Amino acid sequence: MYDIIYNSPLFKGLTIVELNTLFLQIQFQVKTFRSGEILAHAGDDVNRVILLLNGRLQGEMIDFAGNSLKIEELEPPQMVAAAFLFGPKNIFPVYLSAKTDGKILVIPKKEFIVLLSRESRVMVNYLNIVSGKAQFLSGKITFLSLKTIKEKIAYYLLQKMKNGESGIIKVEQTQTNLADLFGVTRPSLTRTILEMEKRGILKWSRDQVSISDLKQLNLILGR
Amino acid sequence: MYDIIYNSPLFKGLTIVELNTLFLQIQFQVKTFRSGEILAHAGDDVNRVILLLNGRLQGEMIDFAGNSLKIEELEPPQMVAAAFLFGPKNIFPVYLSAKTDGKILVIPKKEFIVLLSRESRVMVNYLNIVSGKAQFLSGKITFLSLKTIKEKIAYYLLQKMKNGESGIIKVEQTQTNLADLFGVTRPSLTRTILEMEKRGILKWSRDQVSISDLKQLNLILGR
DNA sequence: ATTAAATTGTAACAATAGTTACATTTACAG
DNA sequence: CTGTAAATGTAACTATTGTTACAATTTAAT
């Protein structure tokens, strides 16, 4: 078990020996689950840490387009519902069900608090996880608040350019995928891309986009 | 000072005496700022805790409609950029500027980590703050991913009913306000409301809405 | 009670995106 | 090299929302 949680975001930075010592001091359970089993219902109390050791779970996921009811698979060794253990509403936002057989590590919230104050590396790890979620969501909201497809394209491309350099952007996505990511239909996306091409803003050829008029692109976002 | 932070979400639950003792053990600064001053630029490193003691600051705010660039005022004794102290991206998401003269409490991140592991009540408080942010954002995304005005109305009303009971809902908002909250135009909202009335789903009279057909209302959200 | 301001109702038209269906082009397996 | 599947281009039509402007109604202050 310790070899698995050794690699988890929550316990990273600790040695296996340290993990062993730490877990001697707290109460926890390892539970097995069977494929198809429902581990938590939406609305259930979150009063424990659940760390997926092996197997696959599925739950809600926020995708790029914010279709929040889409289902995401959790892979080991991820934490379940990390942002719902604390805060005002300690309930599962969605169903949590098993796609395969597997095992979870369960730590009661009280024990977890002890653990956090005893081992500051775990505390920092956990803070990183929860903060990361908040940051992720914050970014999604920025994207979601873009109203038109043109704006979404502009934002997407400008983001890609930041991590890059020149006016040529590699898009490792098909338009079909992008449309899905944006939460729009594929023909609408294509239509908008072609319109932007006609206006001389960019040139989109398969997996490569070249920006011809950066000013106009920024203008779309009101910058 | 301690009388102010005594009431802050971050330090609540501790007595003034305990706060005094705690602050003797860590490094911190109290800084004054002047109206108009920019306390942090978007992109600046977040390597410190900032707690507003008095005065008013303004920064980015995510509103109900997700217009993320709207400006929100921070009031004392709130924390600034709580979700950006940890996590992968430790940078201010927005400008932070002063609306009035005032004072802030500044604790370097390193010191703050010491503080968190030394006083688990503060740790739990902080976890509650960050988790609360994540939960808030998660809720906003659920709302933002509703595509049509009809869906937004349905979601809004059903949320209101949860905390209530009967088929009569008090809406302490004008349609003008609601439209703004939803991120749509007022005539469009009115039009949609009237259409829903025509279909016998609800009856909207000023500040009071009565649901005539709960099933249809749920159906709009695909439930 | 009267008036000004705020709120709500309405309508014509424009803009944007979804829907559906099919044509064309490209990639790639055999 | 060829055939098939995937990706992209295109078009007509519908649905939804925005825009603008004004009318009707309600609220609240004097």
Short mmCIF file of C-alpha atoms (C1' of nucleotides) in Angstrom, two decimals:
data_model
loop_
_atom_site.label_atom_id
_atom_site.label_comp_id
_atom_site.label_asym_id
_atom_site.label_seq_id
_atom_site.Cartn_x
_atom_site.Cartn_y
_atom_site.Cartn_z
CA MET A 1 0.00 0.00 0.00
CA TYR A 2 2.67 2.50 0.97
CA ASP A 3 4.32 2.21 -2.40
CA ILE A 4 1.09 3.47 -3.94
CA ILE A 5 0.41 6.39 -1.64
CA TYR A 6 4.09 7.25 -1.78
CA ASN A 7 3.33 8.52 -5.27
CA SER A 8 0.11 10.31 -4.40
CA PRO A 9 -0.09 14.09 -4.53
CA LEU A 10 -1.26 14.08 -0.94
CA PHE A 11 1.68 12.22 0.52
CA LYS A 12 4.43 13.09 -1.87
CA GLY A 13 7.70 14.20 -0.38
CA LEU A 14 7.53 11.68 2.42
CA THR A 15 9.62 8.53 2.43
CA ILE A 16 8.03 5.12 2.73
CA VAL A 17 9.52 4.82 6.19
CA GLU A 18 7.96 8.10 7.22
CA LEU A 19 4.65 7.04 5.80
CA ASN A 20 4.79 3.85 7.81
CA THR A 21 5.45 5.74 11.00
CA LEU A 22 2.76 8.28 10.24
CA PHE A 23 0.09 5.68 9.58
CA LEU A 24 0.88 3.93 12.84
CA GLN A 25 -0.30 7.08 14.58
CA ILE A 26 -3.65 7.47 12.92
CA GLN A 27 -6.76 5.45 12.35
CA PHE A 28 -7.60 4.49 8.84
CA GLN A 29 -9.28 1.77 6.85
CA VAL A 30 -8.60 0.09 3.55
CA LYS A 31 -11.82 -0.90 1.86
CA THR A 32 -12.37 -2.90 -1.25
CA PHE A 33 -15.12 -2.11 -3.70
CA ARG A 34 -16.68 -4.04 -6.53
CA SER A 35 -17.34 -2.89 -10.04
CA GLY A 36 -20.66 -1.09 -10.25
CA GLU A 37 -20.83 -0.33 -6.55
CA ILE A 38 -21.91 3.17 -5.56
CA LEU A 39 -19.44 4.54 -3.05
CA ALA A 40 -21.24 7.76 -2.33
CA HIS A 41 -24.48 9.41 -3.30
CA ALA A 42 -24.83 13.03 -4.22
CA GLY A 43 -25.67 14.77 -0.99
CA ASP A 44 -23.87 12.31 1.25
CA ASP A 45 -21.81 13.70 4.04
CA VAL A 46 -18.13 14.07 3.30
CA ASN A 47 -16.64 13.22 6.66
CA ARG A 48 -13.65 11.27 5.51
CA VAL A 49 -10.71 11.38 3.17
CA ILE A 50 -10.92 8.87 0.35
CA LEU A 51 -7.79 8.04 -1.54
CA LEU A 52 -8.13 5.73 -4.49
CA LEU A 53 -5.48 3.02 -4.23
CA ASN A 54 -6.37 0.96 -7.24
CA GLY A 55 -9.23 0.41 -9.61
CA ARG A 56 -11.18 3.13 -11.32
CA LEU A 57 -13.90 5.37 -9.98
CA GLN A 58 -16.09 7.76 -11.86
CA GLY A 59 -17.67 10.96 -10.75
CA GLU A 60 -18.51 14.40 -11.90
CA MET A 61 -16.02 16.42 -13.81
CA ILE A 62 -15.91 19.98 -14.95
CA ASP A 63 -14.77 20.02 -18.53
CA PHE A 64 -13.32 22.89 -20.49
CA ALA A 65 -16.76 23.96 -21.55
CA GLY A 66 -18.14 23.64 -18.07
CA ASN A 67 -20.57 20.87 -18.82
CA SER A 68 -20.41 19.98 -15.22
CA LEU A 69 -22.43 16.83 -15.35
CA LYS A 70 -19.96 15.05 -17.54
CA ILE A 71 -18.39 12.08 -16.02
CA GLU A 72 -14.77 11.80 -15.20
CA GLU A 73 -12.72 8.84 -14.24
CA LEU A 74 -10.56 9.09 -11.19
CA GLU A 75 -7.26 7.32 -11.35
CA PRO A 76 -5.13 6.16 -8.48
CA PRO A 77 -3.68 7.60 -6.41
CA GLN A 78 -6.02 10.59 -6.55
CA MET A 79 -8.09 11.99 -3.72
CA VAL A 80 -11.86 11.99 -3.97
CA ALA A 81 -13.83 15.21 -3.42
CA ALA A 82 -10.83 17.01 -1.99
CA ALA A 83 -12.53 20.39 -1.96
CA PHE A 84 -15.57 19.12 -0.12
CA LEU A 85 -13.96 17.84 3.04
CA PHE A 86 -13.76 21.34 4.46
CA GLY A 87 -15.74 24.45 3.67
CA PRO A 88 -19.38 25.27 4.34
CA LYS A 89 -20.97 22.38 2.46
CA ASN A 90 -19.47 19.01 3.28
CA ILE A 91 -21.51 16.93 0.90
CA PHE A 92 -20.64 14.99 -2.21
CA PRO A 93 -21.55 17.03 -5.24
CA VAL A 94 -22.20 13.90 -7.31
CA TYR A 95 -22.49 10.20 -7.35
CA LEU A 96 -19.29 8.29 -6.97
CA SER A 97 -19.39 4.86 -8.50
CA ALA A 98 -16.90 2.14 -9.29
CA LYS A 99 -15.99 1.24 -12.84
CA THR A 100 -13.85 -1.70 -11.78
CA ASP A 101 -13.02 -3.60 -8.64
CA GLY A 102 -10.52 -1.78 -6.48
CA LYS A 103 -9.38 -0.47 -3.13
CA ILE A 104 -9.66 2.82 -1.29
CA LEU A 105 -7.93 4.23 1.73
CA VAL A 106 -10.34 5.90 4.11
CA ILE A 107 -9.28 8.33 6.82
CA PRO A 108 -11.90 9.92 9.06
CA LYS A 109 -11.87 13.70 8.95
CA LYS A 110 -10.90 14.01 12.59
CA GLU A 111 -7.91 11.77 12.10
CA PHE A 112 -7.00 13.63 8.97
CA ILE A 113 -6.91 16.91 10.85
CA VAL A 114 -4.53 15.34 13.35
CA LEU A 115 -2.42 14.10 10.49
CA LEU A 116 -2.33 17.51 8.86
CA SER A 117 -1.16 19.28 11.97
CA ARG A 118 1.37 16.58 12.74
CA GLU A 119 2.96 16.48 9.32
CA SER A 120 3.22 19.84 7.65
CA ARG A 121 4.36 18.38 4.36
CA VAL A 122 1.03 16.59 4.02
CA MET A 123 -0.71 19.77 5.02
CA VAL A 124 1.08 21.73 2.32
CA ASN A 125 0.31 18.99 -0.17
CA TYR A 126 -3.33 19.09 0.71
CA LEU A 127 -3.42 22.87 0.49
CA ASN A 128 -1.85 22.58 -2.94
CA ILE A 129 -4.50 20.13 -4.03
CA VAL A 130 -7.43 22.20 -2.86
CA SER A 131 -5.93 25.47 -4.06
CA GLY A 132 -5.19 23.86 -7.38
CA LYS A 133 -8.84 22.90 -7.71
CA ALA A 134 -9.92 26.44 -6.96
CA GLN A 135 -7.45 27.81 -9.48
CA PHE A 136 -8.58 25.34 -12.08
CA LEU A 137 -12.19 26.30 -11.54
CA SER A 138 -11.32 29.97 -11.61
CA GLY A 139 -9.72 29.51 -15.01
CA LYS A 140 -12.71 27.60 -16.31
CA ILE A 141 -14.98 30.40 -15.25
CA THR A 142 -12.92 32.93 -17.12
CA PHE A 143 -13.36 30.78 -20.18
CA LEU A 144 -17.02 30.10 -19.60
CA SER A 145 -17.83 33.75 -19.31
CA LEU A 146 -16.77 34.30 -22.89
CA LYS A 147 -20.02 34.62 -24.76
CA THR A 148 -19.27 34.11 -28.42
CA ILE A 149 -17.39 31.42 -30.28
CA LYS A 150 -15.11 34.07 -31.70
CA GLU A 151 -14.12 35.07 -28.19
CA LYS A 152 -13.46 31.48 -27.20
CA ILE A 153 -11.23 30.94 -30.20
CA ALA A 154 -9.35 34.15 -29.50
CA TYR A 155 -8.87 33.29 -25.86
CA TYR A 156 -7.79 29.77 -26.63
CA LEU A 157 -5.23 30.86 -29.20
CA LEU A 158 -3.84 33.68 -27.10
CA GLN A 159 -3.43 31.29 -24.17
CA LYS A 160 -1.54 28.92 -26.43
CA MET A 161 0.68 31.73 -27.63
CA LYS A 162 1.69 32.71 -24.13
CA ASN A 163 3.41 29.41 -23.61
CA GLY A 164 4.89 29.83 -27.03
CA GLU A 165 6.38 32.63 -29.01
CA SER A 166 5.69 33.37 -32.62
CA GLY A 167 2.50 33.79 -34.56
CA ILE A 168 2.31 30.11 -35.36
CA ILE A 169 0.42 27.89 -32.98
CA LYS A 170 0.33 24.13 -32.92
CA VAL A 171 -3.17 22.89 -32.24
CA GLU A 172 -3.07 19.26 -31.29
CA GLN A 173 -6.81 19.02 -31.56
CA THR A 174 -9.19 18.38 -34.36
CA GLN A 175 -11.90 20.96 -34.84
CA THR A 176 -14.34 18.28 -33.79
CA ASN A 177 -12.55 17.95 -30.48
CA LEU A 178 -12.20 21.66 -30.02
CA ALA A 179 -15.89 22.18 -30.61
CA ASP A 180 -16.60 19.68 -27.89
CA LEU A 181 -14.12 21.34 -25.58
CA PHE A 182 -15.73 24.71 -26.21
CA GLY A 183 -19.20 23.36 -25.71
CA VAL A 184 -20.34 24.38 -29.18
CA THR A 185 -21.27 22.44 -32.27
CA ARG A 186 -18.69 21.57 -34.84
CA PRO A 187 -20.27 23.32 -37.83
CA SER A 188 -20.62 26.50 -35.78
CA LEU A 189 -16.96 26.38 -34.86
CA THR A 190 -15.89 25.80 -38.45
CA ARG A 191 -18.13 28.58 -39.65
CA THR A 192 -16.58 30.99 -37.17
CA ILE A 193 -13.04 29.95 -38.02
CA LEU A 194 -13.70 30.49 -41.70
CA GLU A 195 -15.18 33.87 -40.98
CA MET A 196 -12.09 34.86 -39.03
CA GLU A 197 -9.98 33.70 -41.95
CA LYS A 198 -11.97 35.85 -44.34
CA ARG A 199 -11.33 38.81 -42.11
CA GLY A 200 -7.62 38.14 -42.33
CA ILE A 201 -7.17 37.45 -38.63
CA LEU A 202 -5.68 33.99 -38.90
CA LYS A 203 -5.06 31.03 -41.11
CA TRP A 204 -6.13 27.63 -39.86
CA SER A 205 -4.65 24.62 -41.57
CA ARG A 206 -5.21 21.31 -39.89
CA ASP A 207 -3.07 21.26 -36.78
CA GLN A 208 -1.40 24.59 -37.29
CA VAL A 209 -2.75 28.08 -36.93
CA SER A 210 -0.91 31.19 -37.95
CA ILE A 211 -1.98 34.54 -36.60
CA SER A 212 -1.96 37.20 -39.28
CA ASP A 213 -3.46 40.02 -37.26
CA LEU A 214 -2.70 39.86 -33.59
CA LYS A 215 -4.27 43.23 -32.91
CA GLN A 216 -7.65 42.15 -34.23
CA LEU A 217 -7.42 38.94 -32.24
CA ASN A 218 -6.85 40.88 -29.05
CA LEU A 219 -9.61 43.27 -29.97
CA ILE A 220 -12.11 40.44 -29.95
CA LEU A 221 -11.50 40.11 -26.24
CA GLY A 222 -11.64 43.86 -25.82
CA ARG A 223 -7.95 44.29 -25.13
CA MET B 1 -5.36 44.99 15.86
CA TYR B 2 -6.19 41.74 17.60
CA ASP B 3 -9.77 42.81 18.08
CA ILE B 4 -10.10 43.00 14.31
CA ILE B 5 -8.47 39.72 13.41
CA TYR B 6 -10.33 38.09 16.26
CA ASN B 7 -13.38 38.39 14.06
CA SER B 8 -11.69 37.25 10.86
CA PRO B 9 -12.63 33.93 9.27
CA LEU B 10 -8.98 32.95 9.38
CA PHE B 11 -8.48 33.41 13.09
CA LYS B 12 -11.92 32.81 14.45
CA GLY B 13 -12.22 30.47 17.39
CA LEU B 14 -9.10 31.79 19.04
CA THR B 15 -9.21 34.10 22.00
CA ILE B 16 -7.47 37.44 21.95
CA VAL B 17 -4.97 36.13 24.44
CA GLU B 18 -4.21 33.17 22.24
CA LEU B 19 -3.83 35.45 19.24
CA ASN B 20 -1.37 37.57 21.14
CA THR B 21 0.72 34.57 22.05
CA LEU B 22 0.56 33.21 18.53
CA PHE B 23 1.70 36.42 16.92
CA LEU B 24 4.67 36.64 19.24
CA GLN B 25 5.93 33.47 17.63
CA ILE B 26 5.79 34.51 14.03
CA GLN B 27 7.01 37.30 11.84
CA PHE B 28 4.51 39.64 10.35
CA GLN B 29 4.07 43.20 9.22
CA VAL B 30 1.30 45.73 9.37
CA LYS B 31 1.36 48.01 6.38
CA THR B 32 -0.68 51.07 5.63
CA PHE B 33 -1.88 51.89 2.17
CA ARG B 34 -3.28 55.01 0.59
CA SER B 35 -6.36 55.36 -1.52
CA GLY B 36 -5.59 54.62 -5.15
CA GLU B 37 -2.45 52.68 -4.41
CA ILE B 38 -1.94 49.42 -6.30
CA LEU B 39 -1.07 46.70 -3.82
CA ALA B 40 -0.47 43.94 -6.34
CA HIS B 41 -0.39 43.60 -10.09
CA ALA B 42 -1.91 40.75 -11.98
CA GLY B 43 0.88 38.23 -12.33
CA ASP B 44 2.69 39.22 -9.16
CA ASP B 45 3.97 36.47 -6.96
CA VAL B 46 1.70 35.50 -4.09
CA ASN B 47 4.25 34.71 -1.43
CA ARG B 48 2.48 36.16 1.54
CA VAL B 49 -0.82 36.19 3.33
CA ILE B 50 -2.62 39.50 3.16
CA LEU B 51 -5.38 40.18 5.61
CA LEU B 52 -7.29 43.40 5.21
CA LEU B 53 -7.53 45.11 8.61
CA ASN B 54 -9.33 48.25 7.61
CA GLY B 55 -10.13 50.28 4.55
CA ARG B 56 -11.43 48.88 1.31
CA LEU B 57 -9.65 47.06 -1.46
CA GLN B 58 -10.97 46.11 -4.84
CA GLY B 59 -10.08 43.24 -7.04
CA GLU B 60 -11.54 40.75 -9.39
CA MET B 61 -14.74 39.06 -8.54
CA ILE B 62 -16.66 36.23 -10.09
CA ASP B 63 -20.27 37.22 -10.20
CA PHE B 64 -23.27 35.00 -10.58
CA ALA B 65 -23.03 35.26 -14.33
CA GLY B 66 -19.32 34.62 -14.32
CA ASN B 67 -18.31 37.97 -15.70
CA SER B 68 -14.98 37.43 -14.13
CA LEU B 69 -13.54 40.81 -14.80
CA LYS B 70 -16.06 42.60 -12.68
CA ILE B 71 -14.67 44.30 -9.70
CA GLU B 72 -15.41 43.33 -6.17
CA GLU B 73 -14.71 45.15 -3.01
CA LEU B 74 -12.99 43.33 -0.24
CA GLU B 75 -14.06 44.20 3.24
CA PRO B 76 -12.14 43.70 6.45
CA PRO B 77 -11.26 41.34 7.87
CA GLN B 78 -11.12 39.24 4.68
CA MET B 79 -8.12 37.47 3.24
CA VAL B 80 -6.78 38.46 -0.14
CA ALA B 81 -6.22 35.85 -2.87
CA ALA B 82 -6.62 32.98 -0.42
CA ALA B 83 -6.72 30.33 -3.12
CA PHE B 84 -3.55 31.55 -4.76
CA LEU B 85 -1.12 31.18 -1.88
CA PHE B 86 -0.79 27.47 -2.53
CA GLY B 87 -1.42 25.44 -5.63
CA PRO B 88 0.48 25.34 -8.91
CA LYS B 89 0.16 29.01 -9.84
CA ASN B 90 1.08 31.38 -7.06
CA ILE B 91 0.32 34.59 -8.85
CA PHE B 92 -2.31 37.24 -8.37
CA PRO B 93 -5.08 36.70 -10.86
CA VAL B 94 -5.90 40.42 -10.96
CA TYR B 95 -4.96 43.84 -9.89
CA LEU B 96 -5.48 44.67 -6.29
CA SER B 97 -5.97 48.34 -5.62
CA ALA B 98 -7.06 50.47 -2.70
CA LYS B 99 -10.33 52.33 -2.70
CA THR B 100 -9.61 54.08 0.56
CA ASP B 101 -6.76 54.47 2.98
CA GLY B 102 -6.30 51.47 5.21
CA LYS B 103 -4.14 48.81 6.77
CA ILE B 104 -3.18 45.25 5.93
CA LEU B 105 -1.56 42.48 7.90
CA VAL B 106 1.14 40.71 5.94
CA ILE B 107 2.51 37.31 6.85
CA PRO B 108 5.20 35.69 4.68
CA LYS B 109 4.18 32.31 3.31
CA LYS B 110 6.93 30.51 5.20
CA GLU B 111 5.78 31.98 8.47
CA PHE B 112 2.21 31.19 7.62
CA ILE B 113 3.04 27.53 7.09
CA VAL B 114 4.63 27.48 10.54
CA LEU B 115 1.55 29.11 11.95
CA LEU B 116 -0.75 26.59 10.29
CA SER B 117 1.10 23.58 11.66
CA ARG B 118 1.35 25.14 15.10
CA GLU B 119 -2.29 26.07 15.47
CA SER B 120 -4.65 23.59 13.95
CA ARG B 121 -7.68 25.81 14.42
CA VAL B 122 -6.18 28.34 12.05
CA MET B 123 -5.33 25.53 9.69
CA VAL B 124 -8.91 24.31 9.70
CA ASN B 125 -10.12 27.86 9.24
CA TYR B 126 -7.87 28.34 6.28
CA LEU B 127 -8.93 25.04 4.77
CA ASN B 128 -12.51 26.15 5.18
CA ILE B 129 -11.80 29.39 3.38
CA VAL B 130 -10.04 27.81 0.43
CA SER B 131 -12.51 24.93 0.18
CA GLY B 132 -15.34 27.42 0.37
CA LYS B 133 -13.88 29.27 -2.58
CA ALA B 134 -13.63 26.07 -4.57
CA GLN B 135 -17.18 25.16 -3.70
CA PHE B 136 -18.41 28.60 -4.62
CA LEU B 137 -16.68 28.41 -7.96
CA SER B 138 -17.98 24.92 -8.53
CA GLY B 139 -21.51 26.18 -8.02
CA LYS B 140 -20.96 29.10 -10.37
CA ILE B 141 -19.76 26.72 -13.04
CA THR B 142 -22.86 24.61 -12.71
CA PHE B 143 -24.86 27.75 -13.27
CA LEU B 144 -22.70 29.02 -16.09
CA SER B 145 -22.99 25.80 -17.99
CA LEU B 146 -26.71 26.30 -18.33
CA LYS B 147 -27.11 27.43 -21.90
CA THR B 148 -30.52 29.01 -22.20
CA ILE B 149 -32.26 31.68 -20.17
CA LYS B 150 -35.07 29.25 -19.49
CA GLU B 151 -32.62 26.88 -17.86
CA LYS B 152 -31.14 29.63 -15.74
CA ILE B 153 -34.54 30.69 -14.50
CA ALA B 154 -35.49 27.10 -13.72
CA TYR B 155 -32.25 26.47 -11.88
CA TYR B 156 -32.50 29.69 -9.95
CA LEU B 157 -36.06 29.06 -8.84
CA LEU B 158 -35.44 25.43 -7.92
CA GLN B 159 -32.44 26.47 -5.84
CA LYS B 160 -34.63 29.00 -4.04
CA MET B 161 -37.27 26.37 -3.41
CA LYS B 162 -34.82 24.00 -1.77
CA ASN B 163 -34.25 26.43 1.04
CA GLY B 164 -37.97 26.93 1.15
CA GLU B 165 -41.02 24.77 0.92
CA SER B 166 -44.10 25.53 -1.04
CA GLY B 167 -44.63 26.56 -4.62
CA ILE B 168 -44.33 30.22 -3.78
CA ILE B 169 -40.94 31.83 -3.95
CA LYS B 170 -39.91 35.24 -2.73
CA VAL B 171 -37.60 36.90 -5.20
CA GLU B 172 -35.92 39.83 -3.58
CA GLN B 173 -34.61 40.97 -6.90
CA THR B 174 -35.98 43.09 -9.66
CA GLN B 175 -35.94 41.53 -13.11
CA THR B 176 -33.39 44.14 -14.01
CA ASN B 177 -31.10 42.87 -11.28
CA LEU B 178 -31.74 39.26 -12.11
CA ALA B 179 -30.91 39.84 -15.76
CA ASP B 180 -27.61 41.30 -14.69
CA LEU B 181 -27.00 38.43 -12.33
CA PHE B 182 -27.71 35.95 -15.10
CA GLY B 183 -25.55 37.78 -17.56
CA VAL B 184 -28.39 38.34 -20.02
CA THR B 185 -30.27 41.41 -21.14
CA ARG B 186 -33.36 42.51 -19.34
CA PRO B 187 -35.79 42.37 -22.26
CA SER B 188 -34.63 38.84 -23.02
CA LEU B 189 -35.24 37.77 -19.45
CA THR B 190 -38.69 39.35 -19.39
CA ARG B 191 -39.56 37.75 -22.70
CA THR B 192 -38.57 34.34 -21.41
CA ILE B 193 -40.47 34.77 -18.16
CA LEU B 194 -43.61 35.73 -20.06
CA GLU B 195 -43.18 32.74 -22.32
CA MET B 196 -42.96 30.46 -19.31
CA GLU B 197 -46.09 32.06 -17.93
CA LYS B 198 -47.90 31.41 -21.19
CA ARG B 199 -46.94 27.78 -20.93
CA GLY B 200 -48.43 27.62 -17.47
CA ILE B 201 -45.18 26.87 -15.71
CA LEU B 202 -45.20 29.76 -13.30
CA LYS B 203 -46.66 33.10 -12.43
CA TRP B 204 -44.31 35.96 -11.81
CA SER B 205 -45.68 38.95 -9.99
CA ARG B 206 -43.15 41.50 -8.85
CA ASP B 207 -41.26 39.98 -5.98
CA GLN B 208 -43.19 36.76 -5.77
CA VAL B 209 -43.19 33.77 -8.06
CA SER B 210 -45.59 30.88 -7.80
CA ILE B 211 -44.78 27.61 -9.48
CA SER B 212 -47.80 26.13 -11.20
CA ASP B 213 -46.12 23.20 -12.88
CA LEU B 214 -43.13 21.86 -11.02
CA LYS B 215 -42.72 18.93 -13.37
CA GLN B 216 -42.26 21.13 -16.40
CA LEU B 217 -39.83 23.29 -14.48
CA ASN B 218 -37.72 20.28 -13.67
CA LEU B 219 -38.00 19.04 -17.21
CA ILE B 220 -36.30 22.17 -18.47
CA LEU B 221 -33.18 21.02 -16.66
CA GLY B 222 -33.66 17.49 -17.94
CA ARG B 223 -34.64 16.04 -14.59
"C1'" DA C 1 -52.80 63.11 -4.75
"C1'" DT C 2 -49.44 64.09 -8.09
"C1'" DT C 3 -45.38 63.49 -10.28
"C1'" DA C 4 -40.84 61.50 -11.22
"C1'" DA C 5 -38.28 57.41 -11.26
"C1'" DA C 6 -37.97 52.69 -11.47
"C1'" DT C 7 -39.77 48.58 -13.16
"C1'" DT C 8 -41.91 45.77 -16.37
"C1'" DG C 9 -44.18 44.78 -20.96
"C1'" DT C 10 -43.72 44.80 -25.89
"C1'" DA C 11 -42.13 44.72 -30.58
"C1'" DA C 12 -39.25 44.76 -34.77
"C1'" DC C 13 -35.04 43.58 -36.27
"C1'" DA C 14 -30.08 41.90 -36.03
"C1'" DA C 15 -26.63 38.76 -34.48
"C1'" DT C 16 -25.15 34.47 -33.08
"C1'" DA C 17 -25.31 29.71 -32.72
"C1'" DG C 18 -27.75 25.18 -33.17
"C1'" DT C 19 -29.60 21.53 -36.44
"C1'" DT C 20 -29.36 18.71 -40.19
"C1'" DA C 21 -27.66 17.00 -44.16
"C1'" DC C 22 -24.48 16.42 -47.51
"C1'" DA C 23 -20.10 17.46 -50.19
"C1'" DT C 24 -15.24 17.59 -50.20
"C1'" DT C 25 -10.79 16.73 -48.60
"C1'" DT C 26 -7.28 14.37 -45.94
"C1'" DA C 27 -5.17 10.57 -43.44
"C1'" DC C 28 -4.10 6.10 -43.15
"C1'" DA C 29 -4.59 1.02 -43.16
"C1'" DG C 30 -4.28 -2.77 -46.05
"C1'" DC D 1 -2.18 2.70 -54.56
"C1'" DT D 2 -6.82 2.45 -53.23
"C1'" DG D 3 -10.72 2.45 -50.28
"C1'" DT D 4 -12.57 3.76 -46.08
"C1'" DA D 5 -12.99 6.56 -42.16
"C1'" DA D 6 -12.19 10.81 -40.15
"C1'" DA D 7 -12.04 15.56 -40.59
"C1'" DT D 8 -13.42 19.65 -42.64
"C1'" DG D 9 -16.29 22.73 -45.69
"C1'" DT D 10 -20.81 24.30 -46.83
"C1'" DA D 11 -25.62 25.57 -46.87
"C1'" DA D 12 -30.46 26.23 -45.65
"C1'" DC D 13 -33.24 26.74 -41.99
"C1'" DT D 14 -34.47 27.23 -36.96
"C1'" DA D 15 -33.90 28.81 -32.24
"C1'" DT D 16 -32.32 31.84 -28.99
"C1'" DT D 17 -30.72 36.04 -27.46
"C1'" DG D 18 -29.21 40.79 -28.12
"C1'" DT D 19 -30.40 45.63 -29.50
"C1'" DT D 20 -33.09 49.49 -29.43
"C1'" DA D 21 -36.83 52.07 -28.54
"C1'" DC D 22 -40.91 53.04 -26.50
"C1'" DA D 23 -45.27 52.09 -23.81
"C1'" DA D 24 -47.54 50.79 -19.61
"C1'" DT D 25 -47.44 50.11 -14.89
"C1'" DT D 26 -45.93 50.36 -10.26
"C1'" DT D 27 -43.44 52.57 -6.45
"C1'" DA D 28 -42.22 56.05 -3.67
"C1'" DA D 29 -41.19 60.86 -2.55
"C1'" DT D 30 -43.02 65.44 -1.94
#
